Short mmCIF file of C-alpha atoms and ligand atoms in Angstrom, two decimals:
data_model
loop_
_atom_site.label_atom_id
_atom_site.label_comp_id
_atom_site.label_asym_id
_atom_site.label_seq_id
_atom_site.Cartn_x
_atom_site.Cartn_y
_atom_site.Cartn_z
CA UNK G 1 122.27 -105.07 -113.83
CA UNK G 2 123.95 -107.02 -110.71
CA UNK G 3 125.19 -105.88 -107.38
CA UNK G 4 128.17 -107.38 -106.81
CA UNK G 5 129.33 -106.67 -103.57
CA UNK G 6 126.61 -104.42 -102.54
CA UNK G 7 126.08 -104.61 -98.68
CA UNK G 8 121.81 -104.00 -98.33
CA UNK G 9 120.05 -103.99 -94.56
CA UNK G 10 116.66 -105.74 -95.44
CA UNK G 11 114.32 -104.57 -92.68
CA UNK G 12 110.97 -106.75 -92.81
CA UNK G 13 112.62 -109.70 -94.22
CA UNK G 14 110.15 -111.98 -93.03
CA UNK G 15 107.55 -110.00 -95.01
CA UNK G 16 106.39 -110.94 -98.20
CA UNK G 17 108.20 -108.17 -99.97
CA UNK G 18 110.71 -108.31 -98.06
CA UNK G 19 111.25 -111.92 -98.48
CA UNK G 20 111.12 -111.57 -102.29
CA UNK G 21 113.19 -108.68 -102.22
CA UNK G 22 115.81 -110.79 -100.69
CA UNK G 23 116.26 -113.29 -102.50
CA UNK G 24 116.29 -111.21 -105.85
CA UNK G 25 119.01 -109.09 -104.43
CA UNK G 26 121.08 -112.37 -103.48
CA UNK G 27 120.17 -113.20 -106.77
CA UNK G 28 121.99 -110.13 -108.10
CA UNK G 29 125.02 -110.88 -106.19
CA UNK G 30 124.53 -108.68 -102.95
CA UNK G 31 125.65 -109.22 -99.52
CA UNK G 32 122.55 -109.02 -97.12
CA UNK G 33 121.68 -108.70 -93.62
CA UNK G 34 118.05 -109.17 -92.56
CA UNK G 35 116.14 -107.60 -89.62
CA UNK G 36 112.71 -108.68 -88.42
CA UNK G 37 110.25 -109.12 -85.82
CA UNK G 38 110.26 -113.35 -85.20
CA UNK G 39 113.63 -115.22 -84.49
CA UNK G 40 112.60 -118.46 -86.26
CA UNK G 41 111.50 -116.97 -89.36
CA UNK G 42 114.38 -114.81 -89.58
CA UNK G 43 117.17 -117.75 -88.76
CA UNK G 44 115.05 -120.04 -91.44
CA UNK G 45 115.24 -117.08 -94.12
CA UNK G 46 119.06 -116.40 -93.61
CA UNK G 47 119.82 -120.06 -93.79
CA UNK G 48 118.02 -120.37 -96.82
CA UNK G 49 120.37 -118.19 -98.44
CA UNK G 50 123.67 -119.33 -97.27
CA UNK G 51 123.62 -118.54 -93.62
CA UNK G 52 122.60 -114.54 -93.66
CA UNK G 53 123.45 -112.53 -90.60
CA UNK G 54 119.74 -111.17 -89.11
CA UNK G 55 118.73 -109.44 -85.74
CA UNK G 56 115.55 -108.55 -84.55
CA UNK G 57 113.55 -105.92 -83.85
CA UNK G 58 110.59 -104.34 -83.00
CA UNK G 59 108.49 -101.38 -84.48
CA UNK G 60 107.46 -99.81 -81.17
CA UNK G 61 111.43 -100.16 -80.32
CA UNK G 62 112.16 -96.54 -82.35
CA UNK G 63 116.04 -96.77 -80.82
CA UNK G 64 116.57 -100.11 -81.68
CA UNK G 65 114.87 -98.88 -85.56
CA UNK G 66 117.85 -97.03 -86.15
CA UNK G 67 120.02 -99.28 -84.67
CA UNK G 68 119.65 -101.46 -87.35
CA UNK G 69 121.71 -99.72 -90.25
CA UNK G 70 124.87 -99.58 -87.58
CA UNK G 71 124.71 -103.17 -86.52
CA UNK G 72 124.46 -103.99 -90.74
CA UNK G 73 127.40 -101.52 -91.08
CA UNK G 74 129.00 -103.46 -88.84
CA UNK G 75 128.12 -107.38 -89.47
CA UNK G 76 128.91 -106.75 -93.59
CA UNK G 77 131.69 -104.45 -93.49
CA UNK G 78 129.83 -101.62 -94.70
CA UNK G 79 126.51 -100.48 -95.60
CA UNK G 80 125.39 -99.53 -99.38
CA UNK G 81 121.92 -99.85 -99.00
CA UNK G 82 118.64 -100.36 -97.03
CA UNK G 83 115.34 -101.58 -97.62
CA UNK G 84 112.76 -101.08 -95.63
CA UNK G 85 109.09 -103.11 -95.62
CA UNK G 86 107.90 -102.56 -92.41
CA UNK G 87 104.18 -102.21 -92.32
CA UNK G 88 100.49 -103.38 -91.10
CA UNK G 89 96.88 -102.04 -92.13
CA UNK G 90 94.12 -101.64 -90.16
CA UNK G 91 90.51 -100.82 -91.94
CA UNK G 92 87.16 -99.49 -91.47
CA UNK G 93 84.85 -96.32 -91.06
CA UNK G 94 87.43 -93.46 -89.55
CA UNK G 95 84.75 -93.55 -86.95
CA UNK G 96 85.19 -97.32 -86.22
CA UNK G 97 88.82 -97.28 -86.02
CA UNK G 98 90.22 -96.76 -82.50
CA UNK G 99 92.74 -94.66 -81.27
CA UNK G 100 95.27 -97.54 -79.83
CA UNK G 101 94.65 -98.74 -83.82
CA UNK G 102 95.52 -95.05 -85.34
CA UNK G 103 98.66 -95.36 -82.86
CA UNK G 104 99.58 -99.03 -84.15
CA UNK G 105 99.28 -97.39 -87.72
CA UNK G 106 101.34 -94.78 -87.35
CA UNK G 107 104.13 -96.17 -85.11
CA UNK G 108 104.60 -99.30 -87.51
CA UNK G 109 104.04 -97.79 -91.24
CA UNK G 110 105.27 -94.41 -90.58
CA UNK G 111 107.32 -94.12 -87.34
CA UNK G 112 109.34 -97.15 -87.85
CA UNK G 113 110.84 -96.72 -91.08
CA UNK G 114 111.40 -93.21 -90.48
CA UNK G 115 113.61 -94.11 -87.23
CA UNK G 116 115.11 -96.71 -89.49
CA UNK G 117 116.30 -94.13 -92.01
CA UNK G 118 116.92 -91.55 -89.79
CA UNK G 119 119.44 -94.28 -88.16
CA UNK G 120 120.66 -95.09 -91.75
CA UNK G 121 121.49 -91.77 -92.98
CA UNK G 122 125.05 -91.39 -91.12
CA UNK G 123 125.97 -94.86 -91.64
CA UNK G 124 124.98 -94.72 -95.57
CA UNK G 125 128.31 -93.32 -98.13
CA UNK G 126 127.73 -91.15 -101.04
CA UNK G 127 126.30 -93.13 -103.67
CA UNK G 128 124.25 -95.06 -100.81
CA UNK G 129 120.03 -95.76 -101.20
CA UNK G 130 117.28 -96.39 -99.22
CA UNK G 131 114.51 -97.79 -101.39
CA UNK G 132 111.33 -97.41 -98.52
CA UNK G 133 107.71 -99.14 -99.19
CA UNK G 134 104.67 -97.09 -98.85
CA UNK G 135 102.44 -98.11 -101.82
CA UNK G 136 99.62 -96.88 -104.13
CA UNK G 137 97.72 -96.37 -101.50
CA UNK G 138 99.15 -92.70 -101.18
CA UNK G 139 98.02 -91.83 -104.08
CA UNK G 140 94.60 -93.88 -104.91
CA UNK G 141 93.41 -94.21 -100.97
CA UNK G 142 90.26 -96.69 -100.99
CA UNK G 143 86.90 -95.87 -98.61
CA UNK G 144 88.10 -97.29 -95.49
CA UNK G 145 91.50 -96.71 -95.15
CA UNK G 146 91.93 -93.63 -94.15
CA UNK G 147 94.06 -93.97 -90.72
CA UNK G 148 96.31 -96.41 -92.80
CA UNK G 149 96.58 -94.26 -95.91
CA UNK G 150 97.29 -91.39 -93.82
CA UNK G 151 100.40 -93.20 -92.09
CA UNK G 152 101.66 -93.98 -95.54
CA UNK G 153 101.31 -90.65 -96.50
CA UNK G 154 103.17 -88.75 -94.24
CA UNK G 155 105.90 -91.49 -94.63
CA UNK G 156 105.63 -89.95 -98.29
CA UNK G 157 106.19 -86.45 -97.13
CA UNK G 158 108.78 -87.49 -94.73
CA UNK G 159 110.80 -89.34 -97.52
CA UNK G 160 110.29 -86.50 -100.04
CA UNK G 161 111.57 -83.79 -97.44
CA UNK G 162 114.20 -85.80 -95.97
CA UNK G 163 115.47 -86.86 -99.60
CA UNK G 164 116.22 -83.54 -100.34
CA UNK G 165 118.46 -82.83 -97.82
CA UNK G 166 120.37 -86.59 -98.33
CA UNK G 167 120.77 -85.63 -101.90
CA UNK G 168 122.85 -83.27 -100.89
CA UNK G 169 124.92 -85.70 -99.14
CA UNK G 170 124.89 -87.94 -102.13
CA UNK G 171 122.45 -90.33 -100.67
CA UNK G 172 119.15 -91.17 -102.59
CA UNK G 173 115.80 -91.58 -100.89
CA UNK G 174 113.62 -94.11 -103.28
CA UNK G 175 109.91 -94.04 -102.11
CA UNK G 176 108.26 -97.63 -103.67
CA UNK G 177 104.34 -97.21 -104.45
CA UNK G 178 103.37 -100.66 -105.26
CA UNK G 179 100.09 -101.82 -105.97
CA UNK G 180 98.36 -104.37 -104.10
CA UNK G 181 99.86 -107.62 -104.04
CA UNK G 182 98.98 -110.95 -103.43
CA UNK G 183 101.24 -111.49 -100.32
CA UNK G 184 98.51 -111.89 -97.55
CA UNK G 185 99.22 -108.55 -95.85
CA UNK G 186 95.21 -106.95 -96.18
CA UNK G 187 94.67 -110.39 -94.34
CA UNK G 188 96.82 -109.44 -91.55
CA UNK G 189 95.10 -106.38 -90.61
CA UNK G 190 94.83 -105.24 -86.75
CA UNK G 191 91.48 -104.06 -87.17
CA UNK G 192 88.26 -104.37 -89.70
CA UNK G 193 87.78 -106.04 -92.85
CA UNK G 194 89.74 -104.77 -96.34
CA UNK G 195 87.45 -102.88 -98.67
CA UNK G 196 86.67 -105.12 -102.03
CA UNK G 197 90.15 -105.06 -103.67
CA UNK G 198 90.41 -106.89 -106.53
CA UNK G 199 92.90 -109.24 -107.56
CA UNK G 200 97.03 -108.17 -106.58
CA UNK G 201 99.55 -107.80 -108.70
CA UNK G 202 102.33 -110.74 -109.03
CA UNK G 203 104.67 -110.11 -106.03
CA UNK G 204 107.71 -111.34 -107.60
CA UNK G 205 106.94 -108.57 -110.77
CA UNK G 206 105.96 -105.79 -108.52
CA UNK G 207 108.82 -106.15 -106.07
CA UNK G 208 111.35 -106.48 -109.00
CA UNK G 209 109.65 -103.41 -110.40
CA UNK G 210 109.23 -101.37 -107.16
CA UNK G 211 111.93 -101.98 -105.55
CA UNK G 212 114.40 -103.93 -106.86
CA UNK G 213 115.83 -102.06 -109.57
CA UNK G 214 114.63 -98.96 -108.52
CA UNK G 215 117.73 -100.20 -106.02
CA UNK G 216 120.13 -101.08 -108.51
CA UNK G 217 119.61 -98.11 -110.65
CA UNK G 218 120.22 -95.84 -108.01
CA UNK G 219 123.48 -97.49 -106.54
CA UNK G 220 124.85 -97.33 -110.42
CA UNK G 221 123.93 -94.15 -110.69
N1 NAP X 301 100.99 -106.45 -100.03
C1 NAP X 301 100.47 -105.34 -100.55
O1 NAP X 301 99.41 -105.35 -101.16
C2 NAP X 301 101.23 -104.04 -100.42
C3 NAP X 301 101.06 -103.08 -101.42
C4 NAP X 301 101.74 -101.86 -101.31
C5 NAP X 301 102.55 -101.64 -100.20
N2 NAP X 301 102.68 -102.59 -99.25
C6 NAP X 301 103.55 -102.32 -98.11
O2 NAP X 301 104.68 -103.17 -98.19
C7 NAP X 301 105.16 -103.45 -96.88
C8 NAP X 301 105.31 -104.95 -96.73
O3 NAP X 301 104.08 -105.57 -97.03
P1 NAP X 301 103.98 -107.14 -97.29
O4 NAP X 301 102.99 -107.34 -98.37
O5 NAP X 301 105.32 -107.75 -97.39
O6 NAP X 301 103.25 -107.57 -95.94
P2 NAP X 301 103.69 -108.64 -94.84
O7 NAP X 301 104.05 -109.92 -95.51
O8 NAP X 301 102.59 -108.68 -93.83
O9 NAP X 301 105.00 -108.01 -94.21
C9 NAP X 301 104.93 -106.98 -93.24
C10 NAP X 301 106.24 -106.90 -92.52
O10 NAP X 301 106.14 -105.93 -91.48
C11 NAP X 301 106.57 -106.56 -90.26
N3 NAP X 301 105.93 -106.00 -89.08
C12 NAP X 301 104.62 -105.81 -88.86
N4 NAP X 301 104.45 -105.29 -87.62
C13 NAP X 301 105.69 -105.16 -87.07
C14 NAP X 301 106.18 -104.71 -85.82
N5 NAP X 301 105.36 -104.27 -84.85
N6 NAP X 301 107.51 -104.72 -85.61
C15 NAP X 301 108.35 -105.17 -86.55
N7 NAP X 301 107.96 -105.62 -87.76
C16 NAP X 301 106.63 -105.62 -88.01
C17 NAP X 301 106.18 -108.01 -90.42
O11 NAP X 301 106.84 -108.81 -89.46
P3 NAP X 301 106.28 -110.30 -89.15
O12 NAP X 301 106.72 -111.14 -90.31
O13 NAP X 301 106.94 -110.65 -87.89
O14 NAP X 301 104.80 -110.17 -89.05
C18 NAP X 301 106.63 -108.24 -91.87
O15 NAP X 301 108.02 -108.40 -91.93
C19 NAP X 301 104.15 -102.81 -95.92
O16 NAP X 301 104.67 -101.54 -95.56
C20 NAP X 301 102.92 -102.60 -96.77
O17 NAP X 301 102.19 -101.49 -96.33
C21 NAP X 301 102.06 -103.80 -99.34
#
């Protein structure tokens, strides 16, 4: 399976999926643009690859979220597809976890990509995908993880409500459930301490698996 030619908007491409997502879609022959949060990262990541156009952006920014899939249209020539793994946890006792940290939640794992769809949707042609993380988390939530599960899942409900309507339109909605992975991200958590979770999956497998041809399936299909 390859993408020749395929023009994909990579939105958290300094992430650790989005990284590895990518360079396995570079690897397949597409034409990407990145968007993330940090300048440096972003310019180091697109030179890595050849010299990849990238712009920044940030979560709390919704109008400059779906922004993103216009400038892309614009910068590759068009706009096939759009990846989107945008996200941060927070943990802890629903009790412990504050309200500014339920906002941060819900603007960056839920908000965010939604904007960035939303903004994606006109721009996208028949036969165009947006492959969006959420996780497993949706549907195995751990104790302690309940304001972050809950943004997740209504990024679920979002995508499955909204994807019926795109399908219409030709346009597929993927939603990617991976497990956890060893990229660092519980680490990186606004608030509390991640619940005992056990080994992650191989990155490289799960995004392949998750979201990378997920991807190319869809645009072939
Ligand atoms: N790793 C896992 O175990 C796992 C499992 C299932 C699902 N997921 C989901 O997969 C997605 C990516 O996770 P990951 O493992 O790649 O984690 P990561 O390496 O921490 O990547 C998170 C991405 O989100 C960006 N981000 C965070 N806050 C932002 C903000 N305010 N504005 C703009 N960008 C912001 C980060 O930008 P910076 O680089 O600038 O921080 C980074 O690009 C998340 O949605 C996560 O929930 C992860």
């Amino acid at each position: 399976m390859n993408a020749v030619e395929k023009k994909v908007l990579l939105v958290g491409a300094t992430g650790g999926i989005g990284g590895i997502a990518t360079r396995q879609l570079a690897g397949h022959g597409a034409a990407t643009a990145l968007a993330g949060r940090d300048p440096e990262r972003l310019r180091a990541r697109g030179a890595s690859l050849g010299g990849l156009p990238w712009r920044t952006f940030d979560a709390y920014d919704l109008d400059g979220c779906a922004r993103l899939a216009p400038w892309a249209g614009e910068v590759l020539g068009g706009l096939d597809a759009v990846v989107v793994a945008v996200g941060v946890a927070a943990f802890g006792a629903a009790a412990d976890v504050s309200d500014a940290s339920a906002e941060h939640l819900f603007t960056v794992n839920a908000l965010c990509p939604m904007a960035v769809v939303r903004g994606a949707l006109p721009v996208l042609p028949r036969g165009g995908v947006a492959v969006v993380v959420t996780g497993e988390i949706v549907d195995r939530p751990p104790l302690g993880t309940a304001d972050y599960a809950a943004a997740k899942a209504a990024l679920a409900m979002w995508l499955r409500v909204t994807g019926r309507g795109a399908r219409r339109d030709g346009i597929t909605l993927v939603d990617a459930r991976p497990p956890h992975l060893d990229t660092g991200f519980a680490s990186r958590a606004v608030a509390g301490s991640p619940p005992a979770l056990g080994p992650g999956a191989d990155p490289e497998e799960a995004v392949r698996h998750h979201v990378v041809l997920p991807l190319l399936k869809a645009l072939e299909s």
